mmCIF file of C-alpha atoms in Angstrom:
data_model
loop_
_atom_site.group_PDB
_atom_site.id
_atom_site.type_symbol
_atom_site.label_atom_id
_atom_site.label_comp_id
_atom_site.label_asym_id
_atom_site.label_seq_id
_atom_site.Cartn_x
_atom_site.Cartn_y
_atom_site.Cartn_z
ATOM 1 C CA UNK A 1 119.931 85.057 124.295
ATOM 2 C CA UNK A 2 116.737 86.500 125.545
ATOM 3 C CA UNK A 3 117.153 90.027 124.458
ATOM 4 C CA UNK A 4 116.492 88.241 120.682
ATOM 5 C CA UNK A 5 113.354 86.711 121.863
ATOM 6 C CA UNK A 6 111.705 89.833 123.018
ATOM 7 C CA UNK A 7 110.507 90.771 119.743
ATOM 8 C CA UNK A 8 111.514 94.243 119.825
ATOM 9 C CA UNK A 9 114.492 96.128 117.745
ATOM 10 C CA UNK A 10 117.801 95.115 119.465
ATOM 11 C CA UNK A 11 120.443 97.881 120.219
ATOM 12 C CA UNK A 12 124.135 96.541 119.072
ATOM 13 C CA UNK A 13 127.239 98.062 119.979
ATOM 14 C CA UNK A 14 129.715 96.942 117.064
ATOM 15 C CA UNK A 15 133.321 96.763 118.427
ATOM 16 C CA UNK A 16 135.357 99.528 118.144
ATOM 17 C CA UNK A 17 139.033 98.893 117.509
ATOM 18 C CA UNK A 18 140.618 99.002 120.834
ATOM 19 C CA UNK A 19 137.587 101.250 122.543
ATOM 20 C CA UNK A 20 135.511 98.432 123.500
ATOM 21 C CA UNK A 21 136.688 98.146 126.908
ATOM 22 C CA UNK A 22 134.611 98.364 129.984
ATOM 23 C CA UNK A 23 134.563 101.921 130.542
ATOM 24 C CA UNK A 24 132.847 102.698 126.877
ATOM 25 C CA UNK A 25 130.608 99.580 127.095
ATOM 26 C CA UNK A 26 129.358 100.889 130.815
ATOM 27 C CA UNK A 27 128.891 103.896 128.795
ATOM 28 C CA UNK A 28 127.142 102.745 125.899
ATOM 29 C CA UNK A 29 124.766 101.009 127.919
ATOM 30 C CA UNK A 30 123.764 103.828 129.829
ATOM 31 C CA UNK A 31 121.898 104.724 126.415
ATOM 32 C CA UNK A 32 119.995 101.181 126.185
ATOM 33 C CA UNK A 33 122.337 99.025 124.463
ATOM 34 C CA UNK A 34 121.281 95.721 124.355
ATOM 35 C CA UNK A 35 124.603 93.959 123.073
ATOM 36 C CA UNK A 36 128.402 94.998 123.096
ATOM 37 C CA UNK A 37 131.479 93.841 122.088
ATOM 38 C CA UNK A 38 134.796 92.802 123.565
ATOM 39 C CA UNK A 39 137.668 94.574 121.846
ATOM 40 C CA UNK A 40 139.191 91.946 119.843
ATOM 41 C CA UNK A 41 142.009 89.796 122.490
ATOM 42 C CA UNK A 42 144.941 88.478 121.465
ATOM 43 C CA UNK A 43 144.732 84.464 122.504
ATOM 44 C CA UNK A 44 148.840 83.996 123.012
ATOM 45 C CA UNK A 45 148.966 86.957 125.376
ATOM 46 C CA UNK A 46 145.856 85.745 127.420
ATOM 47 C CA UNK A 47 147.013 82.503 127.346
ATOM 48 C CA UNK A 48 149.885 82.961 128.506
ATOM 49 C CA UNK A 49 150.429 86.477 130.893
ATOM 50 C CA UNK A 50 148.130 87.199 134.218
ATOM 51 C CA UNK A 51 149.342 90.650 133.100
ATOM 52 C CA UNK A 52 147.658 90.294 129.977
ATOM 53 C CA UNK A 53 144.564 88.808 131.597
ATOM 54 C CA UNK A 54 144.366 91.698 133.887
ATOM 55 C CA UNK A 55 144.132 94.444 130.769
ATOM 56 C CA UNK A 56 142.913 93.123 128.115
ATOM 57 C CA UNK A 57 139.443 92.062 129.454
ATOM 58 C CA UNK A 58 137.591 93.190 132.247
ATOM 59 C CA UNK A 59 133.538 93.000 132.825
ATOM 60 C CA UNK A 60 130.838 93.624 135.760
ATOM 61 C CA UNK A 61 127.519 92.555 136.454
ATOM 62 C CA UNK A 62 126.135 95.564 134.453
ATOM 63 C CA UNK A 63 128.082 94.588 131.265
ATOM 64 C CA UNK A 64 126.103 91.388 130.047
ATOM 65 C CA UNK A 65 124.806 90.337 127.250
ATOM 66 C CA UNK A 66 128.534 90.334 125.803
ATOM 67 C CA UNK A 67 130.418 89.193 122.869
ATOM 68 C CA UNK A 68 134.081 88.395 123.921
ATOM 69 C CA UNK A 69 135.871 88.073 120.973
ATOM 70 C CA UNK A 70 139.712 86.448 120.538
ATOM 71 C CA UNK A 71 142.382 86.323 117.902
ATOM 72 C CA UNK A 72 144.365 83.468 117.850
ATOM 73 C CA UNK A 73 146.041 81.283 115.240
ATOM 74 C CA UNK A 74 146.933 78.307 116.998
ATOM 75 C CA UNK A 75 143.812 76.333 118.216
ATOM 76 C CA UNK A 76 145.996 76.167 121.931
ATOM 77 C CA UNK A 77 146.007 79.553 122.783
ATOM 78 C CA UNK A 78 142.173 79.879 121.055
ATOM 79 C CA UNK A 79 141.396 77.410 123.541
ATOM 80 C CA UNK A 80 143.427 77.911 126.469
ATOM 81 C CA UNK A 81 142.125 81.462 126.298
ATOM 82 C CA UNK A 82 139.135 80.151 126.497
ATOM 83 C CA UNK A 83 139.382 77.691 129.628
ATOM 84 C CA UNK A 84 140.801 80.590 131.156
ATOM 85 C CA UNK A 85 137.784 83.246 130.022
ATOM 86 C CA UNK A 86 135.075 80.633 131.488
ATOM 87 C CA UNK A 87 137.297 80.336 134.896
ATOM 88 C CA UNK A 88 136.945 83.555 135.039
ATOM 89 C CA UNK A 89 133.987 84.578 134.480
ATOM 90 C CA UNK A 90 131.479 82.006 134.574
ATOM 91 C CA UNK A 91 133.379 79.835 137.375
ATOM 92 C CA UNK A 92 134.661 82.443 138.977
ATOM 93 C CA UNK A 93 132.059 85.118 139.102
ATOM 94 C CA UNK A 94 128.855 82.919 138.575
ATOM 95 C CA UNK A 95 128.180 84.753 135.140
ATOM 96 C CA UNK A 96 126.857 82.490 132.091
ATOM 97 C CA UNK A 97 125.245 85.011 130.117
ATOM 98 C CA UNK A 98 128.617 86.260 127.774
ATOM 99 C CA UNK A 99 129.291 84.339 125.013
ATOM 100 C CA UNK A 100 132.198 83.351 123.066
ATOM 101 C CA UNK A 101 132.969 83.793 119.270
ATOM 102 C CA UNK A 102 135.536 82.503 117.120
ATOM 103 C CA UNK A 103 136.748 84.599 113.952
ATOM 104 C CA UNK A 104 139.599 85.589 112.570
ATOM 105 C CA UNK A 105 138.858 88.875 110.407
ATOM 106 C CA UNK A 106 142.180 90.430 110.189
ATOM 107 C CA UNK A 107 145.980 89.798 109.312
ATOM 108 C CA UNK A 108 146.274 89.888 113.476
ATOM 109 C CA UNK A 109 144.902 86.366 113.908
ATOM 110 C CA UNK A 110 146.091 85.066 111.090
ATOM 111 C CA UNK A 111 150.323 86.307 112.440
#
């Protein structure tokens, strides 16, 4: 990502337990953050409800670079969620500059 190749400090917003959503990322950035967070998603639900989709994740063209993160512990619903995330946003609304990451750091993804 570019903001690493400036050579200046970088500004990271870690995620925040179910207050990373738009509203506090738009918010954080309004004090220079470079980087935010997702809240962490859980795959099955994307995967598999539009209802889901619709409130677990939402973005805009001010919230980028970003870290979408996903909990998921079977590799379908990892990936499906993913398909679905690109559609989304990089298909759907031209936008290649969030990136994906796959953990699993609590007993959530692991259920």
């Amino acid at each position: 990502m570019e903001v690493f190749e400036e050579g200046t400090p970088v500004k990271i917003c870690a995620p925040m337990v179910r207050y990373s959503k738009l509203a506090f990322r738009n918010l954080v950035r309004l004090y220079d953050c470079d980087l935010a967070f997702s809240p962490m998603i859980l795959a099955d639900s994307f995967y598999l409800s539009q209802k889901a989709r619709d409130n677990e994740f939402t973005t805009n063209e001010e919230d980028k670079p970003l870290i979408v993160q996903f909990a998921a512990n079977k590799a379908e619903y990892f990936s499906g969620s993913a398909e679905r995330w690109f559609t989304l946003v990089c298909v759907g609304w031209g936008r290649y500059s969030t990136k994906l990451v796959v953990s699993v750091p609590s007993k959530v993804g692991r259920d």
